[in-house]
JSON list of C-alpha atoms in Angstrom, two decimals:
[
{"chain": "A", "resi": 1, "resn": "GLN", "atom": "CA", "xyz": [-19.89, 0.04, -2.98]},
{"chain": "A", "resi": 2, "resn": "VAL", "atom": "CA", "xyz": [-16.26, -0.25, -1.93]},
{"chain": "A", "resi": 3, "resn": "GLN", "atom": "CA", "xyz": [-14.36, 2.96, -1.37]},
{"chain": "A", "resi": 4, "resn": "LEU", "atom": "CA", "xyz": [-10.72, 3.35, -0.41]},
{"chain": "A", "resi": 5, "resn": "VAL", "atom": "CA", "xyz": [-9.39, 6.72, 0.66]},
{"chain": "A", "resi": 6, "resn": "GLU", "atom": "CA", "xyz": [-5.69, 7.42, 1.17]},
{"chain": "A", "resi": 7, "resn": "SER", "atom": "CA", "xyz": [-4.28, 10.13, 3.39]},
{"chain": "A", "resi": 8, "resn": "GLY", "atom": "CA", "xyz": [-1.04, 11.22, 4.99]},
{"chain": "A", "resi": 9, "resn": "GLY", "atom": "CA", "xyz": [1.01, 12.03, 1.94]},
{"chain": "A", "resi": 10, "resn": "GLY", "atom": "CA", "xyz": [3.26, 15.03, 1.85]},
{"chain": "A", "resi": 11, "resn": "SER", "atom": "CA", "xyz": [6.78, 16.29, 1.37]},
{"chain": "A", "resi": 12, "resn": "VAL", "atom": "CA", "xyz": [9.64, 14.97, 3.47]},
{"chain": "A", "resi": 13, "resn": "GLN", "atom": "CA", "xyz": [13.41, 15.27, 3.47]},
{"chain": "A", "resi": 14, "resn": "ALA", "atom": "CA", "xyz": [15.48, 12.30, 2.37]},
{"chain": "A", "resi": 15, "resn": "GLY", "atom": "CA", "xyz": [16.22, 10.05, 5.31]},
{"chain": "A", "resi": 16, "resn": "GLY", "atom": "CA", "xyz": [13.02, 11.03, 7.02]},
{"chain": "A", "resi": 17, "resn": "SER", "atom": "CA", "xyz": [9.80, 9.17, 7.67]},
{"chain": "A", "resi": 18, "resn": "LEU", "atom": "CA", "xyz": [6.19, 9.38, 6.65]},
{"chain": "A", "resi": 19, "resn": "ARG", "atom": "CA", "xyz": [3.11, 7.32, 7.36]},
{"chain": "A", "resi": 20, "resn": "VAL", "atom": "CA", "xyz": [0.31, 7.01, 4.86]},
{"chain": "A", "resi": 21, "resn": "SER", "atom": "CA", "xyz": [-3.09, 5.57, 5.64]},
{"chain": "A", "resi": 22, "resn": "CYS", "atom": "CA", "xyz": [-5.97, 4.07, 3.74]},
{"chain": "A", "resi": 23, "resn": "THR", "atom": "CA", "xyz": [-9.47, 3.81, 5.14]},
{"chain": "A", "resi": 24, "resn": "ALA", "atom": "CA", "xyz": [-11.95, 1.43, 3.58]},
{"chain": "A", "resi": 25, "resn": "SER", "atom": "CA", "xyz": [-15.71, 1.52, 3.49]},
{"chain": "A", "resi": 26, "resn": "GLY", "atom": "CA", "xyz": [-18.08, -1.01, 2.03]},
{"chain": "A", "resi": 27, "resn": "PHE", "atom": "CA", "xyz": [-15.41, -3.70, 2.32]},
{"chain": "A", "resi": 28, "resn": "THR", "atom": "CA", "xyz": [-15.82, -6.62, 4.69]},
{"chain": "A", "resi": 29, "resn": "TYR", "atom": "CA", "xyz": [-12.73, -8.16, 6.21]},
{"chain": "A", "resi": 30, "resn": "ASN", "atom": "CA", "xyz": [-13.76, -11.78, 5.78]},
{"chain": "A", "resi": 31, "resn": "ASN", "atom": "CA", "xyz": [-10.44, -13.51, 6.43]},
{"chain": "A", "resi": 32, "resn": "THR", "atom": "CA", "xyz": [-9.77, -14.00, 2.76]},
{"chain": "A", "resi": 33, "resn": "TYR", "atom": "CA", "xyz": [-8.62, -10.50, 1.85]},
{"chain": "A", "resi": 34, "resn": "SER", "atom": "CA", "xyz": [-5.41, -9.03, 0.57]},
{"chain": "A", "resi": 35, "resn": "LEU", "atom": "CA", "xyz": [-4.43, -5.39, 0.98]},
{"chain": "A", "resi": 36, "resn": "ALA", "atom": "CA", "xyz": [-1.59, -3.64, -0.74]},
{"chain": "A", "resi": 37, "resn": "TRP", "atom": "CA", "xyz": [0.19, -0.40, -1.48]},
{"chain": "A", "resi": 38, "resn": "PHE", "atom": "CA", "xyz": [1.32, 0.50, -4.95]},
{"chain": "A", "resi": 39, "resn": "ARG", "atom": "CA", "xyz": [3.08, 3.57, -6.25]},
{"chain": "A", "resi": 40, "resn": "GLN", "atom": "CA", "xyz": [3.51, 5.24, -9.57]},
{"chain": "A", "resi": 41, "resn": "ALA", "atom": "CA", "xyz": [5.83, 8.01, -10.62]},
{"chain": "A", "resi": 42, "resn": "PRO", "atom": "CA", "xyz": [5.28, 10.04, -13.81]},
{"chain": "A", "resi": 43, "resn": "GLY", "atom": "CA", "xyz": [6.31, 8.08, -16.87]},
{"chain": "A", "resi": 44, "resn": "LYS", "atom": "CA", "xyz": [6.81, 4.86, -14.94]},
{"chain": "A", "resi": 45, "resn": "GLU", "atom": "CA", "xyz": [4.77, 1.72, -14.46]},
{"chain": "A", "resi": 46, "resn": "ARG", "atom": "CA", "xyz": [2.81, 1.12, -11.31]},
{"chain": "A", "resi": 47, "resn": "GLU", "atom": "CA", "xyz": [5.02, -0.66, -8.80]},
{"chain": "A", "resi": 48, "resn": "GLY", "atom": "CA", "xyz": [4.06, -2.98, -5.97]},
{"chain": "A", "resi": 49, "resn": "VAL", "atom": "CA", "xyz": [5.30, -1.62, -2.65]},
{"chain": "A", "resi": 50, "resn": "ALA", "atom": "CA", "xyz": [3.92, -3.78, 0.15]},
{"chain": "A", "resi": 51, "resn": "ALA", "atom": "CA", "xyz": [1.05, -6.12, 0.90]},
{"chain": "A", "resi": 52, "resn": "VAL", "atom": "CA", "xyz": [-0.58, -7.84, 3.83]},
{"chain": "A", "resi": 53, "resn": "ASP", "atom": "CA", "xyz": [-3.31, -10.45, 3.86]},
{"chain": "A", "resi": 54, "resn": "ALA", "atom": "CA", "xyz": [-5.78, -12.10, 6.21]},
{"chain": "A", "resi": 55, "resn": "ILE", "atom": "CA", "xyz": [-3.30, -14.75, 7.28]},
{"chain": "A", "resi": 56, "resn": "HIS", "atom": "CA", "xyz": [-0.79, -12.07, 8.24]},
{"chain": "A", "resi": 57, "resn": "ARG", "atom": "CA", "xyz": [1.56, -12.66, 5.37]},
{"chain": "A", "resi": 58, "resn": "THR", "atom": "CA", "xyz": [3.52, -9.57, 4.41]},
{"chain": "A", "resi": 59, "resn": "THR", "atom": "CA", "xyz": [5.32, -8.96, 1.17]},
{"chain": "A", "resi": 60, "resn": "TYR", "atom": "CA", "xyz": [7.59, -6.09, 0.17]},
{"chain": "A", "resi": 61, "resn": "GLY", "atom": "CA", "xyz": [9.01, -4.90, -3.07]},
{"chain": "A", "resi": 62, "resn": "GLU", "atom": "CA", "xyz": [12.76, -5.15, -3.23]},
{"chain": "A", "resi": 63, "resn": "ALA", "atom": "CA", "xyz": [13.15, -1.39, -3.50]},
{"chain": "A", "resi": 64, "resn": "VAL", "atom": "CA", "xyz": [11.56, -0.79, -0.10]},
{"chain": "A", "resi": 65, "resn": "LYS", "atom": "CA", "xyz": [12.39, -3.93, 1.84]},
{"chain": "A", "resi": 66, "resn": "GLY", "atom": "CA", "xyz": [13.89, -3.10, 5.20]},
{"chain": "A", "resi": 67, "resn": "ARG", "atom": "CA", "xyz": [12.65, 0.50, 5.08]},
{"chain": "A", "resi": 68, "resn": "PHE", "atom": "CA", "xyz": [8.86, 0.27, 4.84]},
{"chain": "A", "resi": 69, "resn": "THR", "atom": "CA", "xyz": [6.41, -1.55, 7.10]},
{"chain": "A", "resi": 70, "resn": "VAL", "atom": "CA", "xyz": [2.84, -2.40, 6.14]},
{"chain": "A", "resi": 71, "resn": "SER", "atom": "CA", "xyz": [0.12, -3.03, 8.69]},
{"chain": "A", "resi": 72, "resn": "HIS", "atom": "CA", "xyz": [-3.61, -2.91, 9.03]},
{"chain": "A", "resi": 73, "resn": "ASP", "atom": "CA", "xyz": [-6.26, -2.51, 11.67]},
{"chain": "A", "resi": 74, "resn": "SER", "atom": "CA", "xyz": [-9.34, -4.56, 10.87]},
{"chain": "A", "resi": 75, "resn": "ALA", "atom": "CA", "xyz": [-11.45, -2.83, 13.51]},
{"chain": "A", "resi": 76, "resn": "LYS", "atom": "CA", "xyz": [-10.76, 0.57, 11.98]},
{"chain": "A", "resi": 77, "resn": "LYS", "atom": "CA", "xyz": [-10.77, -0.87, 8.46]},
{"chain": "A", "resi": 78, "resn": "SER", "atom": "CA", "xyz": [-7.53, 0.92, 7.82]},
{"chain": "A", "resi": 79, "resn": "LEU", "atom": "CA", "xyz": [-4.31, 0.06, 6.05]},
{"chain": "A", "resi": 80, "resn": "TYR", "atom": "CA", "xyz": [-1.04, 1.76, 6.88]},
{"chain": "A", "resi": 81, "resn": "LEU", "atom": "CA", "xyz": [2.37, 2.13, 5.37]},
{"chain": "A", "resi": 82, "resn": "GLN", "atom": "CA", "xyz": [5.17, 3.34, 7.60]},
{"chain": "A", "resi": 83, "resn": "MET", "atom": "CA", "xyz": [7.95, 4.65, 5.41]},
{"chain": "A", "resi": 84, "resn": "ASP", "atom": "CA", "xyz": [11.37, 5.16, 6.95]},
{"chain": "A", "resi": 85, "resn": "LYS", "atom": "CA", "xyz": [14.73, 6.14, 5.50]},
{"chain": "A", "resi": 86, "resn": "LEU", "atom": "CA", "xyz": [12.98, 7.71, 2.57]},
{"chain": "A", "resi": 87, "resn": "LYS", "atom": "CA", "xyz": [14.86, 8.30, -0.65]},
{"chain": "A", "resi": 88, "resn": "PRO", "atom": "CA", "xyz": [14.14, 10.68, -3.53]},
{"chain": "A", "resi": 89, "resn": "GLU", "atom": "CA", "xyz": [13.33, 7.68, -5.70]},
{"chain": "A", "resi": 90, "resn": "ASP", "atom": "CA", "xyz": [10.41, 6.93, -3.37]},
{"chain": "A", "resi": 91, "resn": "THR", "atom": "CA", "xyz": [8.66, 9.99, -4.77]},
{"chain": "A", "resi": 92, "resn": "ALA", "atom": "CA", "xyz": [5.40, 8.86, -6.34]},
{"chain": "A", "resi": 93, "resn": "MET", "atom": "CA", "xyz": [1.67, 8.76, -6.02]},
{"chain": "A", "resi": 94, "resn": "TYR", "atom": "CA", "xyz": [0.85, 6.04, -3.52]},
{"chain": "A", "resi": 95, "resn": "TYR", "atom": "CA", "xyz": [-2.30, 3.99, -3.95]},
{"chain": "A", "resi": 96, "resn": "CYS", "atom": "CA", "xyz": [-3.96, 1.47, -1.70]},
{"chain": "A", "resi": 97, "resn": "ALA", "atom": "CA", "xyz": [-5.71, -1.54, -3.16]},
{"chain": "A", "resi": 98, "resn": "ALA", "atom": "CA", "xyz": [-7.85, -4.38, -1.90]},
{"chain": "A", "resi": 99, "resn": "SER", "atom": "CA", "xyz": [-8.80, -7.83, -3.05]},
{"chain": "A", "resi": 100, "resn": "SER", "atom": "CA", "xyz": [-11.39, -10.23, -1.68]},
{"chain": "A", "resi": 101, "resn": "TRP", "atom": "CA", "xyz": [-8.95, -13.08, -2.04]},
{"chain": "A", "resi": 102, "resn": "ILE", "atom": "CA", "xyz": [-5.80, -14.29, -0.39]},
{"chain": "A", "resi": 103, "resn": "LEU", "atom": "CA", "xyz": [-3.46, -14.14, -3.32]},
{"chain": "A", "resi": 104, "resn": "PRO", "atom": "CA", "xyz": [-0.64, -16.47, -4.26]},
{"chain": "A", "resi": 105, "resn": "GLY", "atom": "CA", "xyz": [2.78, -15.03, -3.72]},
{"chain": "A", "resi": 106, "resn": "ALA", "atom": "CA", "xyz": [3.34, -14.55, -7.42]},
{"chain": "A", "resi": 107, "resn": "ARG", "atom": "CA", "xyz": [0.37, -12.20, -7.67]},
{"chain": "A", "resi": 108, "resn": "VAL", "atom": "CA", "xyz": [0.38, -10.35, -4.36]},
{"chain": "A", "resi": 109, "resn": "LEU", "atom": "CA", "xyz": [2.13, -7.27, -5.77]},
{"chain": "A", "resi": 110, "resn": "LEU", "atom": "CA", "xyz": [0.57, -7.29, -9.21]},
{"chain": "A", "resi": 111, "resn": "PRO", "atom": "CA", "xyz": [-1.85, -4.42, -9.88]},
{"chain": "A", "resi": 112, "resn": "SER", "atom": "CA", "xyz": [-4.04, -6.65, -12.04]},
{"chain": "A", "resi": 113, "resn": "ALA", "atom": "CA", "xyz": [-4.79, -8.88, -9.06]},
{"chain": "A", "resi": 114, "resn": "PHE", "atom": "CA", "xyz": [-6.63, -6.14, -7.18]},
{"chain": "A", "resi": 115, "resn": "SER", "atom": "CA", "xyz": [-10.20, -5.07, -7.77]},
{"chain": "A", "resi": 116, "resn": "TYR", "atom": "CA", "xyz": [-10.54, -2.01, -5.55]},
{"chain": "A", "resi": 117, "resn": "TRP", "atom": "CA", "xyz": [-8.40, 1.10, -5.63]},
{"chain": "A", "resi": 118, "resn": "GLY", "atom": "CA", "xyz": [-8.12, 4.44, -3.95]},
{"chain": "A", "resi": 119, "resn": "HIS", "atom": "CA", "xyz": [-7.32, 7.66, -5.76]},
{"chain": "A", "resi": 120, "resn": "GLY", "atom": "CA", "xyz": [-3.85, 8.02, -4.31]},
{"chain": "A", "resi": 121, "resn": "THR", "atom": "CA", "xyz": [-1.86, 10.30, -2.06]},
{"chain": "A", "resi": 122, "resn": "GLN", "atom": "CA", "xyz": [1.27, 12.08, -3.20]},
{"chain": "A", "resi": 123, "resn": "VAL", "atom": "CA", "xyz": [4.59, 11.46, -1.47]},
{"chain": "A", "resi": 124, "resn": "THR", "atom": "CA", "xyz": [7.52, 13.68, -2.36]},
{"chain": "A", "resi": 125, "resn": "VAL", "atom": "CA", "xyz": [11.01, 13.12, -1.01]},
{"chain": "A", "resi": 126, "resn": "PHE", "atom": "CA", "xyz": [13.55, 15.88, -1.50]},
{"chain": "A", "resi": 127, "resn": "SER", "atom": "CA", "xyz": [17.28, 15.86, -0.97]}
]
């Protein structure tokens, strides 16, 4: 059974930084995986934020490019998202997701491409 648990969410002032984490259990890093962060604000569709895969390819949504950095530690089975220069529009529930496949670029930030999901951690940015 695969379980993903996010942590590190909270409230931060605009322009500040926050780091959210996702720890996986029951998921084997087999060199074919993709890991990603998504976010969803009330009344809006789920949005792809950032992704990293087993061949070290990283992808960022245009809204966060240059401000967020995704990384993972295979030994700790953890995924991280370092968020800098936060804006109020970054306010959302942040979810981590995992796939057992290296995904083509066109699908790497699509929610439907991921099989495993955490329950989310709330990030609130105030001005």
